[in-house]
Amino acid sequence: MAVSLKKGQGVSLEKDARPLDEVVMGLGWDAARPTGLWGWLGGRALAVDLDASCVLLDARGAVIDAAWYGQLATRDRSVRHAGDNLTGHGHGDDERIRVRLAEVPLAAATLLFTITSFSGQPFGAVANAFCRLADARSGQAVARYDLGAQGPHTGLVMARIDRAARGWRMTAVGEPGHGRTWRELVGTVRSLAYPATRTP
């Protein structure tokens, strides 16, 4: 059974005394139901085009590589994006990112999982945002983070996986930001994750 995380909580990616070597991060969301007159008239929720990304950072917070809709795999292919979802419609994961942890470059200290609104729609149009981590080999869920993501922001860092002394560790982040892609969002998050890199 998956561990249900709250913001700031983490879980070790050790399972049955062995580290997970390949995981899938599933990210999902729904378009919020319309309110006001449009909702009363039975109007349908508009499609929301959100994009999931995985950004690899070194110990100082510098970007090493990324997997996203514009580049579906990192250069070494240790992280692979399954493809873009333009609407958020459907049940379960809307976008999936597969990570071979054993093959992630040694220089990478952190993997950040972000969602951004490419069309610029704020997260007030989004409901039921979540991310879940599963063992890629067995399919068994390891951890899940459900987030009430609604607000004026256009980007969100859902979770991070950090290289620890023993294996890897996932932490629920839930940090809002602004940007159409991870490139615009990662600066804010990097300054939070690595205070030494924060500019005055």
Short mmCIF file of C-alpha atoms in Angstrom, two decimals:
data_model
loop_
_atom_site.label_atom_id
_atom_site.label_comp_id
_atom_site.label_asym_id
_atom_site.label_seq_id
_atom_site.Cartn_x
_atom_site.Cartn_y
_atom_site.Cartn_z
CA MET A 1 0.00 0.00 0.00
CA ALA A 2 1.34 3.44 -0.94
CA VAL A 3 2.38 5.89 1.76
CA SER A 4 0.16 8.99 1.64
CA LEU A 5 2.38 12.06 1.97
CA LYS A 6 1.68 15.60 3.09
CA LYS A 7 3.67 18.65 2.08
CA GLY A 8 7.24 18.36 3.35
CA GLN A 9 6.99 14.68 4.22
CA GLY A 10 9.30 12.13 2.64
CA VAL A 11 9.78 8.42 2.17
CA SER A 12 12.91 6.37 1.57
CA LEU A 13 12.99 4.46 -1.69
CA GLU A 14 14.16 1.35 0.12
CA LYS A 15 11.84 -1.59 -0.23
CA ASP A 16 12.30 -4.97 1.46
CA ALA A 17 15.87 -3.98 2.33
CA ARG A 18 16.71 -3.27 -1.32
CA PRO A 19 16.77 0.07 -3.11
CA LEU A 20 14.35 0.64 -5.95
CA ASP A 21 16.35 0.83 -9.16
CA GLU A 22 13.56 1.90 -11.52
CA VAL A 23 10.50 3.99 -10.66
CA VAL A 24 7.61 5.67 -12.43
CA MET A 25 6.34 9.06 -11.33
CA GLY A 26 2.75 9.49 -12.44
CA LEU A 27 1.28 13.00 -12.39
CA GLY A 28 -2.39 13.76 -12.83
CA TRP A 29 -4.97 16.50 -12.74
CA ASP A 30 -8.50 17.33 -13.82
CA ALA A 31 -10.08 20.47 -15.19
CA ALA A 32 -12.08 22.13 -12.42
CA ARG A 33 -15.85 22.10 -12.76
CA PRO A 34 -17.23 25.46 -13.87
CA THR A 35 -18.90 27.68 -11.29
CA GLY A 36 -21.46 30.44 -11.50
CA LEU A 37 -23.94 30.69 -14.35
CA TRP A 38 -21.89 28.48 -16.69
CA GLY A 39 -21.84 25.71 -14.12
CA TRP A 40 -25.55 26.14 -13.38
CA LEU A 41 -26.29 25.81 -17.10
CA GLY A 42 -24.40 22.53 -17.18
CA GLY A 43 -21.31 23.87 -18.93
CA ARG A 44 -18.42 21.47 -19.28
CA ALA A 45 -15.02 22.07 -17.75
CA LEU A 46 -12.50 23.41 -20.22
CA ALA A 47 -9.47 21.32 -21.12
CA VAL A 48 -6.29 22.28 -19.26
CA ASP A 49 -2.95 21.64 -20.96
CA LEU A 50 -0.45 21.00 -18.17
CA ASP A 51 3.03 19.64 -18.75
CA ALA A 52 4.97 17.37 -16.42
CA SER A 53 8.75 17.56 -16.36
CA CYS A 54 11.67 16.02 -14.49
CA VAL A 55 14.68 18.28 -13.96
CA LEU A 56 18.06 16.95 -12.83
CA LEU A 57 20.07 19.26 -10.57
CA ASP A 58 23.58 18.93 -9.17
CA ALA A 59 24.49 19.50 -5.51
CA ARG A 60 24.72 23.28 -6.08
CA GLY A 61 21.35 23.51 -7.81
CA ALA A 62 22.64 23.82 -11.37
CA VAL A 63 20.55 22.15 -14.06
CA ILE A 64 22.21 19.09 -15.60
CA ASP A 65 19.43 17.82 -17.87
CA ALA A 66 15.65 17.45 -18.10
CA ALA A 67 12.93 15.24 -19.56
CA TRP A 68 9.79 17.08 -20.73
CA TYR A 69 7.49 17.38 -23.72
CA GLY A 70 10.23 19.22 -25.65
CA GLN A 71 12.81 16.50 -24.93
CA LEU A 72 11.24 13.18 -23.98
CA ALA A 73 14.42 11.68 -22.54
CA THR A 74 17.57 12.92 -20.86
CA ARG A 75 20.71 12.61 -22.94
CA ASP A 76 21.73 9.40 -21.17
CA ARG A 77 18.09 8.11 -21.28
CA SER A 78 18.02 7.45 -17.53
CA VAL A 79 14.84 9.57 -17.35
CA ARG A 80 12.10 9.18 -19.98
CA HIS A 81 8.83 11.03 -20.45
CA ALA A 82 5.96 8.92 -21.83
CA GLY A 83 4.43 11.78 -23.82
CA ASP A 84 2.30 14.90 -23.59
CA ASN A 85 -1.35 15.00 -22.46
CA LEU A 86 -3.12 18.10 -23.80
CA THR A 87 -6.34 17.99 -21.77
CA GLY A 88 -6.06 16.27 -18.38
CA HIS A 89 -9.11 14.18 -19.31
CA GLY A 90 -9.32 10.55 -18.21
CA HIS A 91 -8.69 8.63 -15.02
CA GLY A 92 -5.36 7.83 -13.42
CA ASP A 93 -2.02 9.29 -14.49
CA ASP A 94 -2.18 11.99 -17.16
CA GLU A 95 1.57 11.98 -17.73
CA ARG A 96 4.23 9.50 -16.65
CA ILE A 97 7.96 9.84 -16.21
CA ARG A 98 10.12 6.72 -15.86
CA VAL A 99 13.42 6.95 -13.97
CA ARG A 100 16.19 4.38 -13.90
CA LEU A 101 17.70 5.50 -10.62
CA ALA A 102 20.73 3.25 -10.94
CA GLU A 103 21.62 5.00 -14.22
CA VAL A 104 21.07 8.61 -13.15
CA PRO A 105 24.40 10.48 -13.54
CA LEU A 106 26.41 10.64 -10.33
CA ALA A 107 26.54 14.42 -10.67
CA ALA A 108 22.75 14.58 -10.23
CA ALA A 109 21.83 15.12 -6.58
CA THR A 110 18.14 15.94 -7.02
CA LEU A 111 15.32 15.19 -9.45
CA LEU A 112 12.53 17.78 -9.41
CA PHE A 113 9.09 16.86 -10.77
CA THR A 114 7.16 19.89 -11.97
CA ILE A 115 3.83 20.68 -13.64
CA THR A 116 3.42 23.88 -15.64
CA SER A 117 0.55 25.43 -17.58
CA PHE A 118 1.75 25.81 -21.14
CA SER A 119 -1.34 27.80 -22.14
CA GLY A 120 -0.95 30.11 -19.14
CA GLN A 121 -4.19 29.02 -17.47
CA PRO A 122 -3.87 29.46 -13.69
CA PHE A 123 -4.25 26.50 -11.39
CA GLY A 124 -7.65 27.89 -10.41
CA ALA A 125 -8.80 25.93 -13.47
CA VAL A 126 -7.24 22.72 -12.10
CA ALA A 127 -8.58 20.19 -9.63
CA ASN A 128 -7.38 16.94 -8.08
CA ALA A 129 -3.68 17.40 -8.82
CA PHE A 130 -1.56 14.50 -7.57
CA CYS A 131 1.67 12.65 -8.06
CA ARG A 132 2.39 9.04 -7.23
CA LEU A 133 5.56 7.00 -7.26
CA ALA A 134 5.52 3.32 -8.20
CA ASP A 135 8.05 0.53 -8.57
CA ALA A 136 8.44 0.26 -12.34
CA ARG A 137 9.14 -3.48 -12.21
CA SER A 138 6.29 -4.64 -9.97
CA GLY A 139 3.86 -1.78 -10.57
CA GLN A 140 3.37 -1.49 -6.80
CA ALA A 141 2.70 2.06 -5.58
CA VAL A 142 5.26 3.40 -3.11
CA ALA A 143 4.01 6.91 -2.27
CA ARG A 144 1.27 9.34 -3.27
CA TYR A 145 0.85 13.07 -2.76
CA ASP A 146 -2.58 14.65 -3.28
CA LEU A 147 -2.59 18.41 -3.52
CA GLY A 148 -5.31 21.02 -3.60
CA ALA A 149 -3.43 22.98 -6.22
CA GLN A 150 -5.97 25.68 -7.04
CA GLY A 151 -4.67 29.25 -7.11
CA PRO A 152 -3.36 32.03 -9.38
CA HIS A 153 -0.03 30.30 -10.04
CA THR A 154 0.78 28.67 -13.39
CA GLY A 155 3.39 26.19 -12.19
CA LEU A 156 3.90 23.72 -9.39
CA VAL A 157 6.75 21.61 -8.08
CA MET A 158 5.03 18.43 -6.96
CA ALA A 159 7.88 16.35 -5.60
CA ARG A 160 11.62 15.79 -5.49
CA ILE A 161 13.82 12.73 -5.28
CA ASP A 162 17.16 13.27 -3.57
CA ARG A 163 20.25 11.11 -3.58
CA ALA A 164 20.75 10.08 0.05
CA ALA A 165 23.47 8.21 1.93
CA ARG A 166 21.47 5.01 1.40
CA GLY A 167 19.67 5.02 -1.91
CA TRP A 168 17.18 7.75 -2.81
CA ARG A 169 14.44 9.62 -0.94
CA MET A 170 11.22 11.16 -2.26
CA THR A 171 9.78 14.31 -0.65
CA ALA A 172 6.41 15.96 -1.32
CA VAL A 173 7.03 19.62 -2.20
CA GLY A 174 3.82 21.35 -3.36
CA GLU A 175 5.60 24.65 -4.10
CA PRO A 176 3.74 27.03 -6.46
CA GLY A 177 5.42 29.25 -9.02
CA HIS A 178 4.92 30.87 -12.39
CA GLY A 179 5.96 29.73 -15.84
CA ARG A 180 4.85 27.99 -19.01
CA THR A 181 7.71 25.47 -18.84
CA TRP A 182 10.06 24.11 -16.21
CA ARG A 183 12.76 26.53 -17.39
CA GLU A 184 10.81 29.48 -15.96
CA LEU A 185 9.85 27.64 -12.79
CA VAL A 186 13.07 25.97 -11.76
CA GLY A 187 14.90 29.16 -10.72
CA THR A 188 12.44 29.89 -7.93
CA VAL A 189 12.47 26.32 -6.73
CA ARG A 190 16.24 26.04 -6.91
CA SER A 191 16.61 29.06 -4.63
CA LEU A 192 14.28 27.39 -2.12
CA ALA A 193 15.98 24.02 -2.34
CA TYR A 194 19.51 25.39 -2.30
CA PRO A 195 19.65 28.59 -0.21
CA ALA A 196 23.31 29.15 -1.09
CA THR A 197 22.29 29.83 -4.71
CA ARG A 198 19.70 32.48 -3.78
CA THR A 199 20.48 35.88 -5.26
CA PRO A 200 20.24 38.98 -3.02
#
